[in-house]
XYZ file of C-alpha atoms in Angstrom:
732
model
C 30.929 149.241 136.675
C 28.235 146.875 138.000
C 29.402 144.481 140.640
C 27.588 141.546 142.242
C 28.544 139.096 144.943
C 27.162 135.772 146.075
C 26.781 134.841 149.711
C 27.767 131.283 150.509
C 25.465 131.000 153.503
C 21.722 131.198 153.820
C 20.028 133.560 156.197
C 18.030 130.715 157.743
C 19.928 127.602 158.761
C 16.926 125.396 159.418
C 13.441 124.771 158.116
C 10.442 124.888 160.443
C 9.278 121.383 161.311
C 5.781 120.316 160.168
C 5.295 118.187 163.318
C 6.837 114.947 162.057
C 10.401 113.810 161.466
C 11.977 115.658 158.536
C 13.352 113.730 155.570
C 16.410 114.688 153.572
C 17.755 113.153 150.380
C 21.510 113.191 149.758
C 22.745 112.788 146.172
C 26.390 112.010 145.537
C 28.491 113.101 142.601
C 29.680 110.762 139.889
C 29.592 112.501 136.508
C 27.236 110.789 134.084
C 26.408 108.229 136.773
C 24.417 111.050 138.386
C 21.520 110.308 136.019
C 20.785 107.325 138.295
C 19.454 109.837 140.833
C 16.440 110.395 138.596
C 15.474 106.733 138.748
C 15.898 106.803 142.531
C 13.781 109.961 142.943
C 11.058 108.414 140.822
C 10.757 105.440 143.194
C 10.906 107.667 146.312
C 8.006 109.681 144.880
C 6.009 106.530 144.133
C 6.518 105.355 147.721
C 4.977 108.631 148.925
C 8.004 109.701 150.989
C 8.012 113.477 151.661
C 11.268 115.244 150.830
C 11.886 118.187 153.132
C 15.524 118.834 152.150
C 17.652 117.802 149.228
C 21.407 118.159 148.980
C 23.915 117.152 146.353
C 27.454 117.329 145.162
C 28.627 117.703 141.544
C 26.163 115.869 139.261
C 24.059 115.246 142.366
C 23.857 119.025 142.723
C 22.532 119.368 139.158
C 19.885 116.665 139.500
C 18.983 117.709 143.029
C 18.900 121.403 142.155
C 16.513 120.879 139.243
C 14.256 118.724 141.407
C 14.330 121.272 144.228
C 13.286 124.048 141.829
C 10.064 122.201 141.084
C 10.694 120.183 137.915
C 9.075 116.768 137.844
C 11.271 113.715 137.402
C 9.744 113.253 133.937
C 10.624 116.832 132.954
C 14.219 116.435 134.159
C 14.538 113.208 132.166
C 13.220 115.066 129.101
C 15.819 117.805 129.670
C 18.578 115.186 129.958
C 17.481 113.463 126.748
C 17.344 116.729 124.784
C 21.007 117.613 125.341
C 24.073 116.708 123.286
C 26.198 115.851 126.289
C 29.362 115.141 124.321
C 29.340 118.695 122.984
C 28.368 120.209 126.334
C 31.142 118.476 128.250
C 33.696 119.332 125.541
C 32.547 122.970 125.369
C 32.110 122.467 121.627
C 30.664 125.692 120.275
C 29.042 125.222 116.837
C 31.402 126.639 114.262
C 28.753 128.897 112.714
C 28.965 131.082 115.839
C 32.695 131.650 115.332
C 33.579 134.943 113.560
C 34.483 134.548 109.903
C 38.057 135.730 110.438
C 38.682 133.141 113.178
C 37.076 130.006 111.796
C 40.141 128.283 110.391
C 42.054 128.443 113.637
C 39.311 128.178 116.237
C 40.160 125.404 118.702
C 42.958 124.175 116.453
C 45.421 124.498 119.302
C 46.005 121.840 121.921
C 46.613 124.438 124.609
C 46.726 128.195 125.067
C 48.769 129.858 127.782
C 48.395 133.476 128.890
C 51.628 135.422 129.306
C 51.673 137.437 132.516
C 54.758 139.487 133.431
C 56.687 137.621 130.708
C 55.848 134.284 132.350
C 53.718 131.485 130.975
C 50.654 130.646 133.058
C 48.980 127.259 132.964
C 45.219 127.287 132.501
C 43.358 126.031 135.571
C 41.119 123.748 133.553
C 40.848 122.153 130.150
C 37.425 123.684 129.519
C 35.719 126.810 130.838
C 32.345 125.090 131.015
C 30.564 127.739 128.936
C 27.917 125.336 127.632
C 27.357 123.928 131.123
C 26.848 127.502 132.370
C 24.203 128.110 129.729
C 22.438 124.821 130.407
C 22.189 125.530 134.136
C 21.163 129.175 133.647
C 18.368 128.276 131.227
C 16.808 125.630 133.448
C 17.158 127.511 136.728
C 15.586 130.640 135.182
C 12.079 129.993 136.616
C 13.480 130.746 140.083
C 16.114 133.340 139.128
C 14.677 135.783 141.708
C 15.240 133.327 144.593
C 18.567 133.764 146.322
C 17.789 131.815 149.514
C 17.573 128.112 148.586
C 15.275 127.402 151.557
C 12.594 129.250 149.548
C 12.674 126.750 146.689
C 9.982 124.129 146.246
C 12.275 121.885 148.307
C 15.004 123.515 150.415
C 18.325 122.780 148.728
C 22.051 122.848 149.380
C 25.114 121.834 147.431
C 28.764 121.423 148.278
C 31.954 122.646 146.600
C 35.596 122.468 147.664
C 37.721 125.504 148.507
C 41.139 124.500 147.203
C 42.968 127.223 149.118
C 42.149 125.807 152.536
C 41.037 122.288 151.550
C 37.662 122.850 153.186
C 34.174 122.000 151.979
C 31.919 124.962 151.189
C 28.211 124.504 151.789
C 26.114 126.711 149.495
C 22.571 127.501 150.521
C 22.102 130.920 148.955
C 23.211 133.047 146.016
C 22.879 132.626 142.250
C 21.642 129.042 142.054
C 23.191 128.020 138.762
C 26.522 129.497 139.798
C 26.537 127.457 143.004
C 25.739 124.277 141.075
C 28.456 125.051 138.529
C 30.974 125.436 141.371
C 29.898 122.119 142.870
C 30.659 120.239 139.626
C 33.889 122.018 138.594
C 35.846 118.804 138.012
C 39.508 119.631 138.751
C 41.753 119.973 135.695
C 38.734 119.369 133.449
C 36.679 122.513 134.173
C 38.028 125.832 135.344
C 37.159 126.673 138.965
C 34.490 129.146 140.018
C 35.635 132.252 141.879
C 33.036 133.161 144.476
C 33.528 135.528 147.404
C 37.289 135.316 146.872
C 37.103 131.543 147.185
C 38.464 129.269 144.458
C 35.880 126.511 144.202
C 36.260 123.103 142.592
C 34.132 119.970 142.546
C 32.816 119.199 146.021
C 33.503 115.506 145.460
C 37.136 116.148 146.313
C 36.210 116.659 149.990
C 32.541 115.903 150.561
C 30.911 113.860 147.808
C 27.985 112.693 149.901
C 26.487 115.540 151.997
C 24.524 113.503 154.552
C 25.910 115.383 157.573
C 25.015 118.714 155.931
C 21.346 117.692 155.781
C 21.426 116.463 159.360
C 22.782 119.828 160.435
C 19.909 121.566 158.624
C 17.374 119.618 160.637
C 16.854 116.387 158.719
C 15.920 113.578 161.104
C 16.022 110.888 158.421
C 18.389 110.939 155.438
C 17.982 108.765 152.368
C 21.409 108.562 150.759
C 21.865 107.760 147.067
C 25.546 106.957 146.595
C 26.760 106.321 143.051
C 30.339 105.417 143.753
C 31.763 101.916 143.771
C 35.338 100.754 144.209
C 37.160 101.517 140.973
C 39.971 99.221 139.987
C 42.211 100.844 137.415
C 43.239 98.785 134.405
C 46.803 98.453 133.175
C 46.169 101.318 130.768
C 43.684 103.593 132.535
C 42.252 106.615 130.772
C 42.870 110.105 132.194
C 39.187 110.235 133.152
C 39.468 106.943 135.071
C 42.496 108.294 136.939
C 40.651 111.516 137.735
C 37.627 109.554 138.943
C 39.891 107.487 141.197
C 41.574 110.605 142.633
C 38.233 112.258 143.440
C 36.945 109.032 145.014
C 40.031 108.590 147.202
C 40.197 112.247 148.274
C 36.614 112.179 149.526
C 36.773 108.684 151.044
C 37.040 109.646 154.767
C 33.968 111.890 154.656
C 32.104 109.404 152.499
C 32.575 106.597 155.015
C 31.125 108.810 157.751
C 28.203 109.765 155.496
C 27.395 106.149 154.698
C 27.280 105.352 158.413
C 24.978 108.322 159.072
C 22.547 107.480 156.248
C 19.282 106.069 157.576
C 18.474 104.448 154.223
C 21.547 103.842 152.092
C 21.106 103.042 148.402
C 24.137 102.216 146.273
C 23.126 101.350 142.666
C 25.364 98.891 140.824
C 26.828 101.059 138.069
C 29.820 98.906 137.149
C 30.641 99.285 133.475
C 29.497 102.901 133.511
C 32.034 105.718 133.504
C 31.725 109.297 134.697
C 31.799 110.488 131.065
C 29.211 108.057 129.672
C 26.636 110.825 129.330
C 24.894 109.316 126.320
C 23.946 106.237 128.361
C 21.373 108.280 130.274
C 18.448 105.882 129.747
C 20.318 102.809 130.976
C 21.823 104.734 133.914
C 18.395 106.055 134.951
C 17.075 102.498 134.753
C 19.928 101.242 136.970
C 19.086 103.814 139.614
C 15.410 102.914 139.507
C 16.073 99.171 139.611
C 18.257 99.374 142.727
C 15.927 101.755 144.555
C 12.931 99.502 143.902
C 14.599 96.919 146.077
C 14.050 99.394 148.922
C 10.449 100.188 147.984
C 8.952 98.291 150.954
C 11.267 100.191 153.327
C 10.445 103.522 151.678
C 6.691 102.789 151.703
C 6.845 101.822 155.379
C 8.628 105.109 156.120
C 5.977 107.113 154.262
C 3.151 105.323 156.077
C 4.765 105.876 159.497
C 5.213 109.585 158.807
C 1.582 109.868 157.658
C 0.485 108.266 160.907
C 2.356 110.910 162.915
C 1.180 113.940 160.973
C -0.815 113.672 157.762
C 0.819 115.416 154.777
C 0.442 116.003 151.053
C 3.518 115.138 148.942
C 2.356 117.259 146.026
C 4.399 120.336 145.292
C 4.419 123.280 142.950
C 5.698 122.115 139.553
C 7.607 124.456 137.224
C 8.175 124.096 133.497
C 11.172 125.140 131.370
C 11.017 128.718 130.075
C 11.457 129.558 126.392
C 11.806 133.306 126.872
C 11.890 136.047 129.479
C 10.743 139.667 129.565
C 13.660 142.001 130.296
C 14.105 145.763 130.476
C 17.749 145.955 129.457
C 21.233 144.472 129.542
C 24.123 145.250 131.872
C 27.745 144.114 131.805
C 29.656 143.261 134.961
C 33.410 143.075 135.603
C 34.405 145.237 132.605
C 35.043 148.937 132.170
C 32.500 150.802 130.102
C 34.691 151.035 126.977
C 35.421 147.294 127.032
C 31.768 146.493 127.666
C 30.612 148.410 124.584
C 31.186 145.491 122.211
C 29.192 143.107 124.391
C 26.319 145.562 124.704
C 26.330 145.993 120.919
C 25.505 142.273 120.611
C 22.232 142.918 122.473
C 20.851 145.734 120.375
C 17.148 145.129 121.082
C 14.035 147.317 121.497
C 13.842 147.082 125.317
C 11.700 146.238 127.168
C 10.943 143.089 125.244
C 10.675 139.346 125.379
C 13.951 137.654 124.530
C 14.304 133.925 123.995
C 16.993 131.893 125.706
C 18.115 130.771 122.244
C 18.782 134.418 121.328
C 20.700 135.057 124.550
C 22.831 131.951 124.108
C 23.562 132.679 120.452
C 24.905 136.107 121.352
C 26.960 134.756 124.234
C 28.442 132.039 122.031
C 29.515 134.710 119.555
C 31.158 136.668 122.376
C 32.956 133.573 123.682
C 34.164 132.547 120.231
C 36.038 135.836 119.758
C 38.466 134.349 122.336
C 38.829 137.792 123.934
C 36.846 136.905 127.057
C 36.728 134.166 129.666
C 34.484 133.151 132.573
C 31.458 134.233 130.540
C 28.091 133.651 132.196
C 24.827 135.482 132.772
C 22.071 135.950 135.318
C 18.858 137.904 135.765
C 18.342 140.523 138.491
C 15.424 142.623 139.664
C 15.866 146.344 140.179
C 12.932 148.607 140.963
C 10.414 146.054 139.663
C 12.377 145.673 136.443
C 14.238 142.600 135.189
C 17.724 142.999 133.711
C 20.017 140.562 131.967
C 23.516 140.820 133.465
C 26.494 139.505 131.466
C 29.542 138.541 133.509
C 32.905 138.156 131.800
C 36.584 138.943 132.128
C 39.001 140.184 129.479
C 41.748 137.750 128.537
C 45.417 138.629 128.786
C 46.858 140.664 125.927
C 49.654 138.154 125.257
C 48.992 134.465 124.697
C 51.034 131.485 123.535
C 49.209 128.661 121.750
C 50.543 125.260 120.790
C 49.141 122.942 118.136
C 50.227 119.607 116.719
C 49.357 117.632 113.633
C 50.342 114.397 111.956
C 49.536 112.926 108.591
C 51.071 110.143 106.545
C 52.240 112.584 103.865
C 54.199 115.105 105.925
C 54.695 113.401 109.273
C 54.623 115.386 112.510
C 54.129 119.150 112.603
C 54.115 121.538 115.563
C 52.588 125.014 115.444
C 53.484 127.807 117.858
C 51.335 130.921 117.878
C 52.054 134.172 119.696
C 49.184 136.645 119.790
C 49.560 140.236 120.988
C 46.333 142.198 121.397
C 46.543 145.983 121.284
C 50.259 145.539 120.640
C 52.209 148.460 122.025
C 48.867 150.176 122.798
C 49.189 152.005 119.502
C 45.725 150.997 118.348
C 42.815 149.589 120.278
C 41.558 146.614 118.317
C 44.999 145.900 116.874
C 46.108 142.243 116.840
C 49.518 140.852 115.936
C 50.012 137.112 115.421
C 53.234 135.197 114.852
C 52.985 131.595 113.624
C 55.943 129.239 113.642
C 55.365 125.892 111.940
C 57.968 123.192 112.577
C 57.304 120.451 110.058
C 58.235 119.030 106.671
C 56.949 122.301 105.217
C 58.147 124.836 107.771
C 56.991 128.413 107.764
C 57.171 131.646 109.698
C 54.261 134.033 109.412
C 53.466 137.471 110.819
C 49.984 138.988 110.597
C 49.142 142.400 111.966
C 45.769 144.016 111.521
C 43.703 146.846 112.871
C 39.941 146.568 113.399
C 38.400 149.714 112.002
C 35.027 148.358 113.113
C 33.388 145.053 113.935
C 33.150 144.405 110.188
C 36.300 145.941 108.690
C 39.977 145.044 109.182
C 43.090 146.467 107.553
C 46.436 144.751 107.841
C 49.500 143.096 106.387
C 50.684 139.499 106.153
C 54.354 138.495 105.827
C 55.466 134.881 105.544
C 58.292 132.627 104.475
C 57.650 128.973 103.738
C 59.673 126.013 102.569
C 57.573 123.740 100.352
C 58.457 120.225 99.314
C 56.064 118.558 96.871
C 56.185 115.123 95.340
C 56.455 114.574 91.610
C 54.813 111.526 90.058
C 55.123 109.924 86.640
C 51.681 108.391 86.336
C 51.168 107.137 89.877
C 54.833 106.285 90.516
C 56.853 108.667 92.669
C 59.766 110.111 90.675
C 61.076 113.306 92.181
C 60.832 116.097 94.740
C 59.992 119.661 93.813
C 61.200 122.177 96.390
C 60.879 125.940 96.557
C 61.062 128.732 99.101
C 57.998 130.953 99.043
C 58.363 134.451 100.542
C 55.227 136.593 100.560
C 53.999 139.984 101.634
C 50.386 141.103 101.392
C 48.466 144.251 102.192
C 44.802 143.499 102.666
C 41.441 144.761 103.697
C 38.853 142.352 105.061
C 35.151 143.048 105.073
C 32.913 140.786 107.180
C 29.347 141.445 105.947
C 27.880 138.678 108.141
C 29.216 136.484 110.903
C 29.942 133.664 108.487
C 31.092 135.566 105.403
C 34.353 137.256 104.561
C 35.578 139.290 101.597
C 39.316 139.953 101.394
C 40.889 142.195 98.802
C 44.549 143.024 98.569
C 47.841 143.304 96.735
C 51.129 141.613 97.375
C 54.422 140.348 96.169
C 56.148 136.973 96.240
C 59.730 135.896 95.830
C 60.166 132.268 94.845
C 63.483 130.619 95.570
C 63.866 127.566 93.375
C 66.285 124.824 94.352
C 67.632 121.800 92.560
C 65.520 118.714 92.613
C 66.564 115.996 94.994
C 66.935 113.566 92.141
C 67.982 114.253 88.575
C 65.729 116.484 86.581
C 63.046 114.891 84.511
C 61.977 116.198 81.163
C 58.527 117.192 82.332
C 59.933 119.998 84.420
C 61.617 121.679 81.480
C 58.350 123.104 80.172
C 57.991 125.152 83.328
C 60.465 128.002 83.029
C 60.914 130.211 85.999
C 60.764 133.978 85.945
C 64.438 134.912 85.913
C 63.823 137.497 88.605
C 61.839 134.979 90.654
C 59.551 137.827 91.706
C 55.797 138.057 91.195
C 53.281 140.757 92.037
C 49.635 139.956 92.548
C 46.224 141.366 93.238
C 43.595 139.122 94.742
C 39.969 138.876 95.753
C 38.813 136.133 98.113
C 35.232 135.399 99.128
C 34.449 132.799 101.764
C 31.275 131.512 103.383
C 31.456 129.049 106.242
C 28.470 128.362 108.463
C 29.232 124.698 109.140
C 28.284 123.340 112.516
C 31.675 121.719 113.117
C 35.250 121.964 111.750
C 35.312 118.176 111.168
C 32.681 115.594 110.260
C 30.258 118.444 109.790
C 26.535 117.734 109.458
C 25.034 120.919 108.040
C 25.936 124.242 106.517
C 27.817 125.827 103.614
C 31.540 125.866 102.959
C 32.442 128.054 100.008
C 35.714 129.657 98.996
C 36.348 131.580 95.791
C 39.813 133.008 95.096
C 40.557 135.176 92.104
C 44.224 136.135 91.673
C 45.950 138.227 89.012
C 49.625 137.264 88.805
C 52.273 139.482 87.160
C 55.891 138.275 86.667
C 58.620 140.603 87.856
C 60.177 140.529 84.407
C 57.011 142.095 82.982
C 56.988 144.788 85.654
C 60.608 145.662 84.861
C 59.932 145.795 81.133
C 62.093 142.833 80.152
C 61.856 142.102 76.446
C 61.514 138.382 77.121
C 58.970 138.875 79.826
C 56.289 136.291 80.381
C 52.651 137.292 80.282
C 50.493 137.921 83.292
C 47.691 135.511 84.013
C 44.470 135.208 85.960
C 43.908 132.263 88.315
C 40.530 131.088 89.596
C 40.212 128.567 92.418
C 36.665 127.963 93.652
C 34.923 125.429 95.861
C 31.220 125.514 96.705
C 29.910 122.878 99.111
C 26.776 122.228 101.140
C 26.256 119.703 103.929
C 22.776 118.389 104.657
C 21.654 116.707 107.856
C 19.552 113.718 106.836
C 19.005 112.445 110.375
C 20.703 112.714 113.744
C 23.375 110.237 112.620
C 23.396 110.747 108.845
C 24.646 113.682 106.804
C 25.585 114.283 103.184
C 27.842 116.818 101.480
C 27.852 117.768 97.839
C 30.558 120.091 96.526
C 31.738 121.462 93.192
C 35.355 122.466 92.520
C 36.646 124.600 89.653
C 40.262 125.693 89.256
C 41.644 127.162 86.057
C 44.172 129.544 84.567
C 43.117 132.208 82.095
C 45.616 133.365 79.517
C 48.494 131.775 77.629
C 51.259 132.574 80.082
C 53.622 129.773 81.067
C 54.159 129.953 84.779
C 56.420 128.049 87.146
C 55.192 124.719 88.396
C 54.611 126.097 91.872
C 51.629 128.135 90.584
C 49.846 125.242 88.969
C 47.124 123.276 90.724
C 48.417 120.281 92.645
C 45.758 117.612 92.824
C 45.382 114.470 94.894
C 45.086 112.985 98.362
C 43.320 114.320 101.435
C 45.994 116.619 102.923
C 45.341 120.342 102.940
C 47.639 123.265 103.554
C 46.029 126.472 104.700
C 48.654 128.717 103.149
C 48.897 127.065 99.726
C 45.621 127.663 97.940
C 46.609 125.681 94.856
C 46.719 122.304 96.622
C 43.404 120.567 95.883
C 42.353 117.350 97.599
C 41.016 114.567 95.360
C 39.920 111.206 96.718
C 41.773 108.101 95.554
C 44.921 109.795 94.268
C 48.310 110.090 95.909
C 48.999 113.422 97.540
C 49.716 116.013 94.768
C 49.875 113.157 92.281
C 49.095 115.525 89.420
C 49.778 119.129 88.621
C 47.390 120.628 86.061
C 46.216 123.975 84.747
C 42.510 123.151 84.562
C 40.374 121.019 86.838
C 36.695 120.657 87.628
C 34.979 117.952 89.637
C 32.068 117.088 91.869
C 32.534 115.624 95.327
C 29.910 113.519 97.139
C 30.449 112.568 100.776
C 28.110 110.516 102.977
C 28.927 110.616 106.712
C 27.546 108.382 109.427
C 27.912 108.895 113.188
C 27.957 105.241 114.277
C 28.965 105.641 117.937
C 29.406 108.674 120.170
C 32.137 110.768 118.485
C 33.057 108.066 115.955
C 32.243 108.597 112.285
C 32.421 106.841 108.978
C 32.611 108.540 105.591
C 32.080 107.217 102.063
C 33.317 109.682 99.462
C 33.337 109.841 95.674
C 35.046 112.478 93.474
C 34.322 112.644 89.723
C 35.726 115.202 87.291
C 38.082 116.343 84.556
C 41.648 117.635 84.670
C 43.988 118.723 81.909
C 46.891 121.015 80.995
C 45.181 122.079 77.763
C 42.031 124.092 77.818
C 40.793 122.590 74.529
C 41.081 119.034 75.881
C 39.781 119.790 79.357
C 36.586 117.774 79.013
C 37.826 114.967 76.777
C 36.666 111.538 78.027
C 40.309 110.469 78.391
C 40.737 113.152 81.068
C 37.993 111.819 83.358
C 39.199 110.974 86.852
C 37.070 109.016 89.337
C 38.066 108.314 92.906
C 36.327 106.647 95.857
C 37.376 106.389 99.488
C 36.284 105.066 102.857
C 37.242 106.911 106.035
C 36.722 105.996 109.676
C 37.515 108.596 112.274
C 36.626 110.316 115.483
C 36.345 113.771 116.978
C 38.842 113.997 119.800
C 40.265 116.595 122.132
C 43.215 117.018 119.747
C 41.044 117.319 116.648
C 39.889 114.777 114.062
C 41.590 111.372 113.883
C 41.095 109.754 110.478
C 42.106 106.557 108.691
C 41.309 106.418 104.960
C 41.572 103.807 102.213
C 41.064 105.091 98.660
C 41.224 104.061 95.006
C 41.013 105.908 91.670
C 41.205 105.114 87.967
C 44.608 106.864 87.763
C 46.150 104.910 90.643
C 47.270 101.327 90.190
C 46.507 100.291 93.758
C 44.889 101.391 96.971
C 46.050 104.620 98.612
C 46.112 104.809 102.400
C 46.063 107.952 104.517
C 46.282 108.716 108.237
C 45.538 112.101 109.783
C 45.626 113.233 113.415
C 44.606 116.764 114.370
C 43.677 119.928 112.486
C 45.622 121.182 109.486
C 47.767 124.247 109.769
């Protein structure tokens, strides 16, 4: 096992004086407000002030660290502009990196709790900060070999908070990006960084303005850029506002001392800007520059006075971002050899070779999305004049409890509980058992147990019981409820040829428990006789392709699902003289999303669902069409814009769906959708003009921490009025 450690203290505490007073720049934390530091640094450069030390906390550590490495202000601004900060801060991994067998449930839970010694543990942070780790690692790579921050282009330090002893931790050596990540580990938002047995959170909790630290390192003059202003909470403050207030108050005593010790104190007016307003980078940078320009005469006078004492050149060695790096191999830290084998298999390359940072990050995202590992990060090390990529990660607990919630205007509130047992009973390595309990208008209990024969092949079984209540409409007027109990058992094999494709083949049996309708029976139901044994056997083949970039409001990629199912009534199996015939069911959807521009995307999809054969099957096996609700475990429910939920039940349907999506503000989206097609109970009349159905709908929604939030208004030619729909969260 490879082990590494990071020292929290530099070997040299001071920098040798050039014969003039030394200048330090202190950069406070403040989340997105930290972009103002770039505007301030730009003006300090223009004034010709030499920077001998730079220190920062949280976002100040990121901006200061990049500047200390040797990036120009312009290059750092370009880096800032090139990032999707909403996705980075939400740890939103593109869905196409998620394994095919995990896509439908990835991040669908509000919270996941490890079970340790039969006790539930609370996660230490909402997000692990995986994307932040990758961002920092990529852009600190030009100086990966430097472990003493006094050797950087500008000597650098950053500050974190040790929560165990409530003490600030000054970091002047070690893995640079790891130190910066510790400094900006916002409590409750990001998980802490464990370093030298210290549990490190955001330094802003104790020391958000490290002026004294620079003085102790030898700075005679400190220019302090403080981004914090008094924050008055509103009557209904957001959790982020409350967190910002807590961090500000906790670090207030040290901050007041730091302000007093600053020789030049600059406090940009950032009112109206929040710590999570990352997409306002241009205006925030401008605010920092505008305020600092007020001090330009003071800064210029300082530069001139220092030049008079001892002439100097403010130029410094400039570095540029790296696209790739030459490495001689890959090592895995913190895992036993057998557990590290999978990770090493992801880096099957002809070493030594150049590897791009895109390639490294893609492989790490795939590892993270398996949800088997946490605290995943990487670094580069030199050994015997060779460069190695070292992957750090820890194995998650075998037992986890996950909780999800969902609401829509058709079924109301639903709660999902998931218990996952990895290597259950230690009978098989690679064996997973999952128990789902859905408490909702359509409750179900489901058990899935599978064994991974390889990274591509799974064998398992699936047992479930579900209560299903579906509406019955006469035209577009609600008339009745149709209720049945669906009990299933499947044996399946799943082949995953690529990361985004899945082929499932299997056999199973179903027992359908039919119950009386809530209201009196209507004639239309009489043509749907039930198998008197209420038992059905089936064989099925399911192909799926999903390489979408997001599980909601997606912008690009394919989403295809083709299900072929052969259904045999129990009466036929038992040789009943009055047995119904078997039948073949096809349910297929092929869709492609195109990214037109950064804010515009378009999806086109084709849907075909039909029954082959003359068998008359129970209503529960027909295709229920209408609305926007989806149920993962009922394949025969097909959404159709403009209709009431399951407004029609038909044997044959085909239609085209067109959906234009527009990202009008941050995580807020609008969608204009049109569905056009044919549906019929009779194959011969399937495409008659009288069976044309056209529906249009407008949706406004947002991506949130709990999943998509959507409000839709729709209309179709088979509905007499407008149909409204509200959805909150992911379907399950």
